[in-house]
Amino acid sequence: MPDAVAPNLVAAVDAARHWRDMMAMAEIGGFIDEAGHPGVNRPCLSPLDRQARRLLISWAEKAGLGVSVDRLGNLFLRHEGSAPGLAPVLTGSHMDSQPNGGRFDGIWGVIAGLEAVRALREAGVATKRPIEVVAWTNEEGGRYAPGCMGSMAYAGFAPPDTWDDVTDRDGIRWADALAEQLALEADIARRPLGVVEGQAPFAYVEAHIEQGPLLEAKEMDIGVVTGIQGSRWFVVELKGKSDHAGTTPLAMRKDAVQDMLRAINALNALMHDPKDVLRFTVASIEVQPNTSNSVAGLVRFTIDFRHPDNAVLQARGNAIEGVIQAAVRDCAVKVTERFHAVPVTFQPEVPDAVEAAARAQGLRHMRLPSGAFHDSQFMVPLCPTGMIFVPCRAGVSHHPSEYATPEALAAGARVLAQVLADLANR
Ligand code: HGY
Ligand code: MN
Ligand code: MN
């Protein structure tokens, strides 16, 4: 579809319905934080996740879409095209949230996909190709690390049983939580797992809030996403010796917390970037036995390291273990890498279609990369891939004060509808 707008399609996107759907989803796992912000805590493979999926499925069935799930729990809502055998256009995002998450990260891309497909059908816009809206399993990696398990398995990036023995904080294995979810959703049609067992998509487009301040600061309506920076996750285990805090001389201790401080100070030096492009975060720390009067015998802490330049991502990431080994004085060190997503640049087809739709609809737009990772990172090797960003208030995300306006979401859904119609007729 060139720069022409399908006026009946754009008009068929129902902004009020879209916002109602978003607010209904936000009730599932919703909470009010101490500052009065409405947050969401909806862990993957939890009863709340299943409640949200059932609500989405009820809307999809009402809209006449086919519903199916694959063996990683990825959930698909299918709009049939006039040539059903053709590779589908895929759109979607994730429904799981951070534990202290917002009402828009991930879920908006799924609900926007549903709204765009409903608008296509209500406007009578025919598509040659099928369109599928997907809700990927475990994008956040909050309950089970790493993130993007559903999309990585779908794309053949990692074998589907890679994470079977990963446990959550309650010791529940990923494989058991996934089996429980699939059993509770046994009434939903099964489908082969992505390109591993089935068909690759023709194209993939994901709608998401920016999770950064640029679009709001530049007063833009639409972000034409050009690519995603690389991310590497590590978990570092320091094993010392627990001792009595009152009687053990410091010279005799193997204090895991003191060694953690040495390690993090050394990592801060490794990761120093005067241009503030590099992202280095330690945000999850486990201490054992975690009592005030016993010296810490064991510490586990996480590293989230990101950079847009793969050479830097590899060089600094590969140096992490050696830097920790050199800095630690008394403990045994174990460094495990558990996520490695290289920087990706989206092929031109989808960003160009997003830009054409935004322009045709008279929306202010700009190109920008994504600092957050997304399931789309793993679609790039499979097919032309891209993302549509909308502004979020002060760029805040992964926090209950995350907010995007009804108008911003409706504009994003209208662009998505036009892009889907465009791609599904190629
Ligand atoms: O961490 C991320 O970049 C994503 O929001 N899960
Ligand atoms: Mn997200
Ligand atoms: Mn997120």
Tab-separated table of C-alpha atoms and ligand atoms in Angstrom:
chain	number	residue	atom	x	y	z
A	1	MET	CA	0.000	0.000	0.000
A	2	PRO	CA	1.733	3.254	-1.092
A	3	ASP	CA	1.247	6.501	0.809
A	4	ALA	CA	-2.514	6.321	0.411
A	5	VAL	CA	-4.455	5.933	3.617
A	6	ALA	CA	-7.204	3.342	3.744
A	7	PRO	CA	-9.666	5.814	5.303
A	8	ASN	CA	-12.211	3.216	6.335
A	9	LEU	CA	-9.449	1.110	7.896
A	10	VAL	CA	-7.964	3.965	9.919
A	11	ALA	CA	-11.464	5.015	10.985
A	12	ALA	CA	-12.302	1.471	12.021
A	13	VAL	CA	-9.637	1.519	14.736
A	14	ASP	CA	-11.829	2.141	17.767
A	15	ALA	CA	-9.830	4.274	20.207
A	16	ALA	CA	-12.371	3.925	23.017
A	17	ARG	CA	-12.555	0.142	22.683
A	18	HIS	CA	-8.755	-0.030	22.527
A	19	TRP	CA	-8.319	1.956	25.741
A	20	ARG	CA	-11.080	-0.080	27.459
A	21	ASP	CA	-9.256	-3.279	26.526
A	22	MET	CA	-5.958	-1.903	27.883
A	23	MET	CA	-7.525	-0.872	31.176
A	24	ALA	CA	-9.321	-4.219	31.523
A	25	MET	CA	-5.997	-6.022	31.079
A	26	ALA	CA	-4.333	-3.669	33.590
A	27	GLU	CA	-6.771	-4.927	36.257
A	28	ILE	CA	-5.223	-8.412	36.018
A	29	GLY	CA	-2.250	-8.292	38.359
A	30	GLY	CA	-2.946	-4.619	38.986
A	31	PHE	CA	-1.788	-2.867	42.195
A	32	ILE	CA	-1.368	0.695	43.475
A	33	ASP	CA	2.146	1.552	44.623
A	34	GLU	CA	3.022	3.674	47.655
A	35	ALA	CA	2.972	6.837	45.519
A	36	GLY	CA	-0.484	5.991	44.169
A	37	HIS	CA	0.653	4.854	40.712
A	38	PRO	CA	-1.297	1.943	39.121
A	39	GLY	CA	1.206	-0.814	38.394
A	40	VAL	CA	0.993	-4.389	37.147
A	41	ASN	CA	2.678	-7.534	38.439
A	42	ARG	CA	1.764	-10.353	36.042
A	43	PRO	CA	4.493	-13.042	36.058
A	44	CYS	CA	4.725	-15.441	33.116
A	45	LEU	CA	3.102	-18.881	33.561
A	46	SER	CA	1.137	-17.675	36.592
A	47	PRO	CA	-2.630	-17.812	37.299
A	48	LEU	CA	-2.703	-14.073	36.477
A	49	ASP	CA	-0.986	-14.731	33.148
A	50	ARG	CA	-3.572	-17.393	32.349
A	51	GLN	CA	-6.429	-15.081	33.383
A	52	ALA	CA	-5.120	-12.403	31.013
A	53	ARG	CA	-4.724	-14.952	28.215
A	54	ARG	CA	-8.297	-16.166	28.680
A	55	LEU	CA	-9.583	-12.584	28.471
A	56	LEU	CA	-7.578	-12.016	25.268
A	57	ILE	CA	-8.853	-15.298	23.816
A	58	SER	CA	-12.468	-14.312	24.568
A	59	TRP	CA	-11.977	-11.073	22.609
A	60	ALA	CA	-10.234	-12.914	19.759
A	61	GLU	CA	-12.968	-15.556	19.473
A	62	LYS	CA	-15.612	-12.791	19.477
A	63	ALA	CA	-13.751	-11.213	16.566
A	64	GLY	CA	-13.735	-14.510	14.660
A	65	LEU	CA	-10.011	-15.223	14.967
A	66	GLY	CA	-8.538	-18.713	15.242
A	67	VAL	CA	-6.680	-19.384	18.526
A	68	SER	CA	-3.719	-21.729	18.959
A	69	VAL	CA	-0.724	-22.247	21.238
A	70	ASP	CA	2.657	-23.869	20.656
A	71	ARG	CA	4.683	-25.970	23.079
A	72	LEU	CA	6.426	-22.946	24.563
A	73	GLY	CA	3.021	-21.460	25.336
A	74	ASN	CA	3.283	-18.787	22.620
A	75	LEU	CA	-0.329	-17.821	21.923
A	76	PHE	CA	-1.502	-17.026	18.362
A	77	LEU	CA	-4.707	-15.292	17.163
A	78	ARG	CA	-5.151	-15.880	13.407
A	79	HIS	CA	-6.984	-13.799	10.816
A	80	GLU	CA	-7.291	-15.916	7.678
A	81	GLY	CA	-6.265	-14.384	4.342
A	82	SER	CA	-7.577	-15.139	0.871
A	83	ALA	CA	-4.494	-17.330	0.319
A	84	PRO	CA	-4.271	-19.248	3.603
A	85	GLY	CA	-1.241	-21.286	2.525
A	86	LEU	CA	0.964	-18.190	2.264
A	87	ALA	CA	3.377	-17.326	5.063
A	88	PRO	CA	1.576	-15.104	7.569
A	89	VAL	CA	2.393	-11.578	8.637
A	90	LEU	CA	3.089	-11.741	12.359
A	91	THR	CA	2.528	-8.994	14.913
A	92	GLY	CA	2.439	-8.994	18.709
A	93	SER	CA	4.546	-8.697	21.844
A	94	HIS	CA	4.377	-10.083	25.402
A	95	MET	CA	1.781	-10.201	28.207
A	96	ASP	CA	4.099	-10.892	31.150
A	97	SER	CA	5.285	-7.909	33.167
A	98	GLN	CA	8.082	-6.901	35.468
A	99	PRO	CA	7.251	-7.483	39.172
A	100	ASN	CA	6.998	-3.710	39.670
A	101	GLY	CA	5.821	-3.143	36.140
A	102	GLY	CA	3.621	-0.761	34.215
A	103	ARG	CA	0.313	-1.125	32.389
A	104	PHE	CA	1.715	-0.757	28.860
A	105	ASP	CA	5.085	-2.554	28.395
A	106	GLY	CA	4.446	-5.580	26.160
A	107	ILE	CA	0.703	-5.908	26.541
A	108	TRP	CA	0.054	-2.878	24.350
A	109	GLY	CA	1.682	-4.614	21.363
A	110	VAL	CA	-0.641	-7.603	21.772
A	111	ILE	CA	-3.803	-5.513	22.258
A	112	ALA	CA	-2.805	-3.168	19.405
A	113	GLY	CA	-2.406	-6.208	17.164
A	114	LEU	CA	-5.887	-7.395	18.101
A	115	GLU	CA	-7.365	-3.923	17.547
A	116	ALA	CA	-5.646	-3.581	14.161
A	117	VAL	CA	-6.936	-6.965	12.963
A	118	ARG	CA	-10.465	-6.233	14.241
A	119	ALA	CA	-10.351	-2.915	12.342
A	120	LEU	CA	-9.201	-4.659	9.156
A	121	ARG	CA	-12.105	-7.110	9.406
A	122	GLU	CA	-14.696	-4.443	10.309
A	123	ALA	CA	-13.486	-2.214	7.481
A	124	GLY	CA	-13.681	-5.126	5.067
A	125	VAL	CA	-10.058	-4.714	4.028
A	126	ALA	CA	-9.120	-7.963	2.299
A	127	THR	CA	-5.663	-9.421	2.834
A	128	LYS	CA	-3.968	-12.023	0.681
A	129	ARG	CA	-1.830	-13.350	3.522
A	130	PRO	CA	-3.032	-14.514	6.932
A	131	ILE	CA	-2.189	-12.200	9.838
A	132	GLU	CA	-1.344	-13.645	13.252
A	133	VAL	CA	-1.225	-11.761	16.536
A	134	VAL	CA	1.214	-13.444	18.925
A	135	ALA	CA	1.692	-13.212	22.692
A	136	TRP	CA	5.238	-14.485	23.330
A	137	THR	CA	5.963	-16.445	26.495
A	138	ASN	CA	8.284	-14.907	29.090
A	139	GLU	CA	9.764	-11.861	27.358
A	140	GLU	CA	10.711	-10.143	30.616
A	141	GLY	CA	12.774	-12.869	32.253
A	142	GLY	CA	11.577	-11.640	35.647
A	143	ARG	CA	10.325	-14.915	37.123
A	144	TYR	CA	12.474	-17.171	34.927
A	145	ALA	CA	15.716	-15.855	33.429
A	146	PRO	CA	16.495	-15.178	30.666
A	147	GLY	CA	13.817	-13.223	28.851
A	148	CYS	CA	12.534	-13.951	25.351
A	149	MET	CA	12.335	-17.707	25.901
A	150	GLY	CA	9.185	-18.067	23.767
A	151	SER	CA	10.509	-16.093	20.811
A	152	MET	CA	14.006	-17.630	21.008
A	153	ALA	CA	12.554	-21.139	20.870
A	154	TYR	CA	10.114	-20.158	18.071
A	155	ALA	CA	12.988	-18.729	16.005
A	156	GLY	CA	15.207	-21.767	16.558
A	157	PHE	CA	17.713	-19.548	18.382
A	158	ALA	CA	17.809	-22.059	21.255
A	159	PRO	CA	16.416	-25.601	21.634
A	160	PRO	CA	12.958	-25.574	23.315
A	161	ASP	CA	14.231	-27.564	26.330
A	162	THR	CA	17.187	-25.204	26.993
A	163	TRP	CA	15.653	-23.730	30.157
A	164	ASP	CA	13.804	-26.775	31.555
A	165	ASP	CA	15.744	-26.781	34.842
A	166	VAL	CA	15.734	-23.010	35.442
A	167	THR	CA	13.890	-22.364	38.712
A	168	ASP	CA	12.029	-19.340	40.048
A	169	ARG	CA	12.499	-17.932	43.555
A	170	ASP	CA	10.148	-20.620	44.929
A	171	GLY	CA	12.194	-23.385	43.312
A	172	ILE	CA	9.547	-24.189	40.685
A	173	ARG	CA	11.192	-25.496	37.476
A	174	TRP	CA	10.402	-23.766	34.183
A	175	ALA	CA	9.500	-27.107	32.566
A	176	ASP	CA	6.953	-27.833	35.323
A	177	ALA	CA	5.380	-24.364	35.204
A	178	LEU	CA	5.139	-24.591	31.401
A	179	ALA	CA	3.639	-28.097	31.545
A	180	GLU	CA	1.070	-26.866	34.062
A	181	GLN	CA	0.097	-23.951	31.803
A	182	LEU	CA	-0.212	-26.200	28.725
A	183	ALA	CA	-2.345	-28.658	30.697
A	184	LEU	CA	-4.627	-25.865	31.911
A	185	GLU	CA	-4.900	-24.672	28.317
A	186	ALA	CA	-5.444	-28.153	26.846
A	187	ASP	CA	-8.692	-26.905	25.278
A	188	ILE	CA	-6.728	-24.551	22.992
A	189	ALA	CA	-5.625	-25.915	19.610
A	190	ARG	CA	-1.965	-26.858	19.407
A	191	ARG	CA	0.353	-25.732	16.617
A	192	PRO	CA	3.923	-26.588	15.581
A	193	LEU	CA	6.720	-24.570	17.188
A	194	GLY	CA	7.677	-21.737	14.838
A	195	VAL	CA	10.313	-22.312	12.216
A	196	VAL	CA	11.577	-25.340	14.129
A	197	GLU	CA	8.497	-27.377	13.226
A	198	GLY	CA	6.425	-25.067	11.058
A	199	GLN	CA	6.450	-22.099	8.684
A	200	ALA	CA	8.517	-18.923	8.937
A	201	PRO	CA	6.537	-15.673	8.925
A	202	PHE	CA	6.544	-13.383	5.874
A	203	ALA	CA	7.222	-10.352	8.074
A	204	TYR	CA	7.051	-9.352	11.735
A	205	VAL	CA	6.056	-5.973	13.180
A	206	GLU	CA	5.822	-5.224	16.911
A	207	ALA	CA	4.123	-2.230	18.483
A	208	HIS	CA	5.619	-1.121	21.822
A	209	ILE	CA	5.916	1.957	24.024
A	210	GLU	CA	9.325	3.578	23.559
A	211	GLN	CA	10.447	3.092	27.169
A	212	GLY	CA	12.649	6.140	26.620
A	213	PRO	CA	12.213	9.964	26.570
A	214	LEU	CA	13.001	10.821	22.933
A	215	LEU	CA	9.581	10.764	21.219
A	216	GLU	CA	7.940	12.809	23.970
A	217	ALA	CA	10.842	15.282	24.046
A	218	LYS	CA	10.723	15.722	20.268
A	219	GLU	CA	6.889	15.825	20.288
A	220	MET	CA	6.651	12.866	17.928
A	221	ASP	CA	3.622	10.578	17.541
A	222	ILE	CA	5.368	7.550	16.035
A	223	GLY	CA	8.835	6.028	16.390
A	224	VAL	CA	10.074	4.183	13.299
A	225	VAL	CA	12.415	1.768	15.036
A	226	THR	CA	15.673	1.090	13.169
A	227	GLY	CA	17.085	-1.661	15.360
A	228	ILE	CA	17.845	-2.870	18.891
A	229	GLN	CA	21.069	-2.693	20.895
A	230	GLY	CA	22.747	-5.853	22.138
A	231	SER	CA	22.169	-7.299	25.607
A	232	ARG	CA	24.151	-9.786	27.672
A	233	TRP	CA	23.027	-11.161	31.055
A	234	PHE	CA	25.328	-12.891	33.551
A	235	VAL	CA	24.880	-14.313	37.018
A	236	VAL	CA	27.938	-14.182	39.317
A	237	GLU	CA	28.279	-16.550	42.287
A	238	LEU	CA	30.860	-15.830	45.017
A	239	LYS	CA	31.305	-18.671	47.490
A	240	GLY	CA	33.121	-17.807	50.759
A	241	LYS	CA	32.436	-18.979	54.292
A	242	SER	CA	29.711	-17.997	56.702
A	243	ASP	CA	31.019	-17.111	60.175
A	244	HIS	CA	30.033	-15.434	63.419
A	245	ALA	CA	29.966	-11.652	62.957
A	246	GLY	CA	31.101	-10.993	66.527
A	247	THR	CA	33.896	-13.465	67.040
A	248	THR	CA	35.540	-13.991	63.642
A	249	PRO	CA	38.538	-11.716	63.025
A	250	LEU	CA	38.295	-9.950	59.647
A	251	ALA	CA	41.646	-11.425	58.626
A	252	MET	CA	40.147	-14.921	58.866
A	253	ARG	CA	36.960	-14.221	56.915
A	254	LYS	CA	35.891	-15.289	53.438
A	255	ASP	CA	33.207	-12.604	53.254
A	256	ALA	CA	31.171	-12.894	50.037
A	257	VAL	CA	29.630	-9.411	50.412
A	258	GLN	CA	33.033	-7.725	50.735
A	259	ASP	CA	34.230	-9.613	47.659
A	260	MET	CA	31.063	-8.606	45.796
A	261	LEU	CA	31.899	-4.962	46.478
A	262	ARG	CA	35.428	-5.502	45.134
A	263	ALA	CA	34.015	-7.188	42.029
A	264	ILE	CA	31.409	-4.507	41.332
A	265	ASN	CA	33.933	-1.700	41.776
A	266	ALA	CA	36.207	-3.407	39.258
A	267	LEU	CA	33.282	-3.923	36.856
A	268	ASN	CA	32.331	-0.245	37.151
A	269	ALA	CA	35.840	0.594	35.951
A	270	LEU	CA	35.578	-1.890	33.056
A	271	MET	CA	32.192	-0.530	32.043
A	272	HIS	CA	33.039	3.166	32.416
A	273	ASP	CA	31.792	5.099	29.353
A	274	PRO	CA	32.195	8.912	29.341
A	275	LYS	CA	29.668	9.093	26.485
A	276	ASP	CA	27.032	7.294	28.625
A	277	VAL	CA	26.057	4.952	25.756
A	278	LEU	CA	26.974	1.727	27.558
A	279	ARG	CA	24.381	0.313	29.992
A	280	PHE	CA	25.648	-1.687	33.002
A	281	THR	CA	23.277	-2.726	35.791
A	282	VAL	CA	23.548	-4.884	38.921
A	283	ALA	CA	20.033	-5.056	40.341
A	284	SER	CA	19.363	-8.489	41.766
A	285	ILE	CA	21.476	-9.628	44.723
A	286	GLU	CA	21.027	-12.786	46.791
A	287	VAL	CA	22.985	-13.096	50.044
A	288	GLN	CA	23.215	-16.249	52.163
A	289	PRO	CA	22.532	-16.721	55.018
A	290	ASN	CA	21.263	-13.127	54.863
A	291	THR	CA	21.258	-12.421	58.622
A	292	SER	CA	22.866	-9.378	60.208
A	293	ASN	CA	25.157	-11.300	62.558
A	294	SER	CA	26.517	-14.008	60.243
A	295	VAL	CA	29.246	-13.233	57.721
A	296	ALA	CA	27.884	-13.800	54.180
A	297	GLY	CA	29.086	-17.165	52.920
A	298	LEU	CA	27.523	-16.857	49.463
A	299	VAL	CA	26.413	-14.060	47.144
A	300	ARG	CA	24.766	-14.292	43.740
A	301	PHE	CA	24.337	-11.085	41.732
A	302	THR	CA	23.137	-10.380	38.218
A	303	ILE	CA	24.731	-8.331	35.459
A	304	ASP	CA	22.683	-6.703	32.698
A	305	PHE	CA	25.127	-5.275	30.126
A	306	ARG	CA	24.041	-3.567	26.878
A	307	HIS	CA	25.639	-1.747	23.978
A	308	PRO	CA	24.680	-0.916	20.363
A	309	ASP	CA	28.169	-1.777	19.034
A	310	ASN	CA	28.738	-5.526	18.882
A	311	ALA	CA	32.521	-5.128	19.123
A	312	VAL	CA	32.113	-3.386	22.488
A	313	LEU	CA	29.431	-5.860	23.603
A	314	GLN	CA	31.777	-8.769	22.889
A	315	ALA	CA	35.018	-7.223	24.154
A	316	ARG	CA	33.707	-5.831	27.454
A	317	GLY	CA	31.331	-8.768	28.004
A	318	ASN	CA	34.109	-11.301	27.485
A	319	ALA	CA	36.293	-9.414	29.975
A	320	ILE	CA	33.774	-9.648	32.826
A	321	GLU	CA	34.901	-12.980	34.266
A	322	GLY	CA	38.608	-12.099	34.258
A	323	VAL	CA	37.982	-8.739	35.911
A	324	ILE	CA	35.953	-10.397	38.667
A	325	GLN	CA	38.546	-13.127	39.221
A	326	ALA	CA	41.282	-10.477	39.568
A	327	ALA	CA	39.251	-8.296	41.950
A	328	VAL	CA	37.911	-10.983	44.312
A	329	ARG	CA	40.169	-11.779	47.268
A	330	ASP	CA	38.726	-14.633	49.343
A	331	CYS	CA	35.850	-16.345	47.507
A	332	ALA	CA	35.509	-18.906	44.777
A	333	VAL	CA	34.058	-17.304	41.630
A	334	LYS	CA	31.518	-18.737	39.157
A	335	VAL	CA	30.298	-16.554	36.271
A	336	THR	CA	27.490	-17.881	34.042
A	337	GLU	CA	26.171	-16.129	30.947
A	338	ARG	CA	22.444	-16.647	30.544
A	339	PHE	CA	21.367	-14.286	27.787
A	340	HIS	CA	23.213	-13.036	24.727
A	341	ALA	CA	21.310	-10.985	22.161
A	342	VAL	CA	23.530	-9.272	19.576
A	343	PRO	CA	22.598	-5.809	18.236
A	344	VAL	CA	20.204	-5.992	15.269
A	345	THR	CA	19.381	-3.561	12.467
A	346	PHE	CA	15.919	-4.027	10.956
A	347	GLN	CA	15.776	-4.706	7.216
A	348	PRO	CA	14.342	-1.659	5.329
A	349	GLU	CA	10.975	-3.148	4.313
A	350	VAL	CA	9.133	-2.853	7.628
A	351	PRO	CA	10.590	0.468	8.862
A	352	ASP	CA	9.817	1.935	5.420
A	353	ALA	CA	6.213	0.640	5.636
A	354	VAL	CA	5.870	2.129	9.143
A	355	GLU	CA	7.225	5.481	7.934
A	356	ALA	CA	4.903	5.486	4.907
A	357	ALA	CA	1.862	4.769	7.074
A	358	ALA	CA	2.774	7.450	9.632
A	359	ARG	CA	3.328	9.986	6.853
A	360	ALA	CA	0.088	9.030	5.075
A	361	GLN	CA	-1.820	9.481	8.337
A	362	GLY	CA	-0.233	12.870	8.972
A	363	LEU	CA	1.556	11.702	12.117
A	364	ARG	CA	4.847	13.250	13.284
A	365	HIS	CA	7.466	10.505	13.154
A	366	MET	CA	11.184	9.896	13.516
A	367	ARG	CA	13.609	6.992	13.245
A	368	LEU	CA	15.310	5.762	16.405
A	369	PRO	CA	16.926	2.617	17.831
A	370	SER	CA	15.576	0.670	20.794
A	371	GLY	CA	17.498	0.598	24.089
A	372	ALA	CA	15.189	-2.110	25.439
A	373	PHE	CA	15.355	-5.614	24.021
A	374	HIS	CA	12.246	-7.174	22.448
A	375	ASP	CA	11.070	-10.452	20.957
A	376	SER	CA	11.534	-8.829	17.540
A	377	GLN	CA	15.311	-9.127	18.100
A	378	PHE	CA	14.979	-12.858	17.345
A	379	MET	CA	12.683	-12.437	14.333
A	380	VAL	CA	15.311	-10.557	12.282
A	381	PRO	CA	17.063	-13.697	10.935
A	382	LEU	CA	13.678	-15.142	9.899
A	383	CYS	CA	12.004	-12.347	7.968
A	384	PRO	CA	11.750	-8.567	7.427
A	385	THR	CA	11.171	-7.205	10.924
A	386	GLY	CA	10.381	-3.850	12.474
A	387	MET	CA	8.744	-2.021	15.371
A	388	ILE	CA	6.373	0.873	15.921
A	389	PHE	CA	7.025	2.999	19.028
A	390	VAL	CA	4.648	5.418	20.688
A	391	PRO	CA	5.763	7.940	23.317
A	392	CYS	CA	5.420	7.181	27.016
A	393	ARG	CA	5.402	9.787	29.786
A	394	ALA	CA	8.947	10.927	30.679
A	395	GLY	CA	10.184	7.728	29.055
A	396	VAL	CA	9.491	5.824	32.270
A	397	SER	CA	8.993	2.042	32.093
A	398	HIS	CA	9.438	-1.007	34.347
A	399	HIS	CA	7.678	1.127	36.969
A	400	PRO	CA	4.020	1.682	37.991
A	401	SER	CA	4.146	5.277	36.771
A	402	GLU	CA	4.611	4.030	33.180
A	403	TYR	CA	1.963	5.824	31.103
A	404	ALA	CA	0.893	6.380	27.498
A	405	THR	CA	-2.162	8.394	26.457
A	406	PRO	CA	-5.253	6.880	24.775
A	407	GLU	CA	-4.538	9.125	21.777
A	408	ALA	CA	-0.942	7.851	21.465
A	409	LEU	CA	-2.065	4.226	21.621
A	410	ALA	CA	-4.814	4.795	19.048
A	411	ALA	CA	-2.340	6.474	16.670
A	412	GLY	CA	0.027	3.522	17.053
A	413	ALA	CA	-2.775	1.038	16.414
A	414	ARG	CA	-3.851	2.934	13.266
A	415	VAL	CA	-0.314	2.855	11.879
A	416	LEU	CA	-0.065	-0.833	12.754
A	417	ALA	CA	-3.359	-1.548	10.968
A	418	GLN	CA	-2.123	0.125	7.798
A	419	VAL	CA	1.272	-1.606	7.952
A	420	LEU	CA	-0.378	-5.006	8.423
A	421	ALA	CA	-2.728	-4.381	5.471
A	422	ASP	CA	0.266	-3.295	3.392
A	423	LEU	CA	2.491	-6.295	4.255
A	424	ALA	CA	-0.340	-8.845	4.074
A	425	ASN	CA	-1.028	-7.830	0.466
A	426	ARG	CA	2.556	-8.200	-0.727
B	1	HGY	O1	14.719	-5.476	29.612
B	1	HGY	C1	14.242	-5.117	28.543
B	1	HGY	O2	14.884	-4.452	27.749
B	1	HGY	C2	12.819	-5.469	28.188
B	1	HGY	O3	11.991	-4.401	28.609
B	1	HGY	N1	12.366	-6.677	28.798
B	2	MN	MN	8.534	-5.128	26.566
B	3	MN	MN	10.060	-4.827	29.696
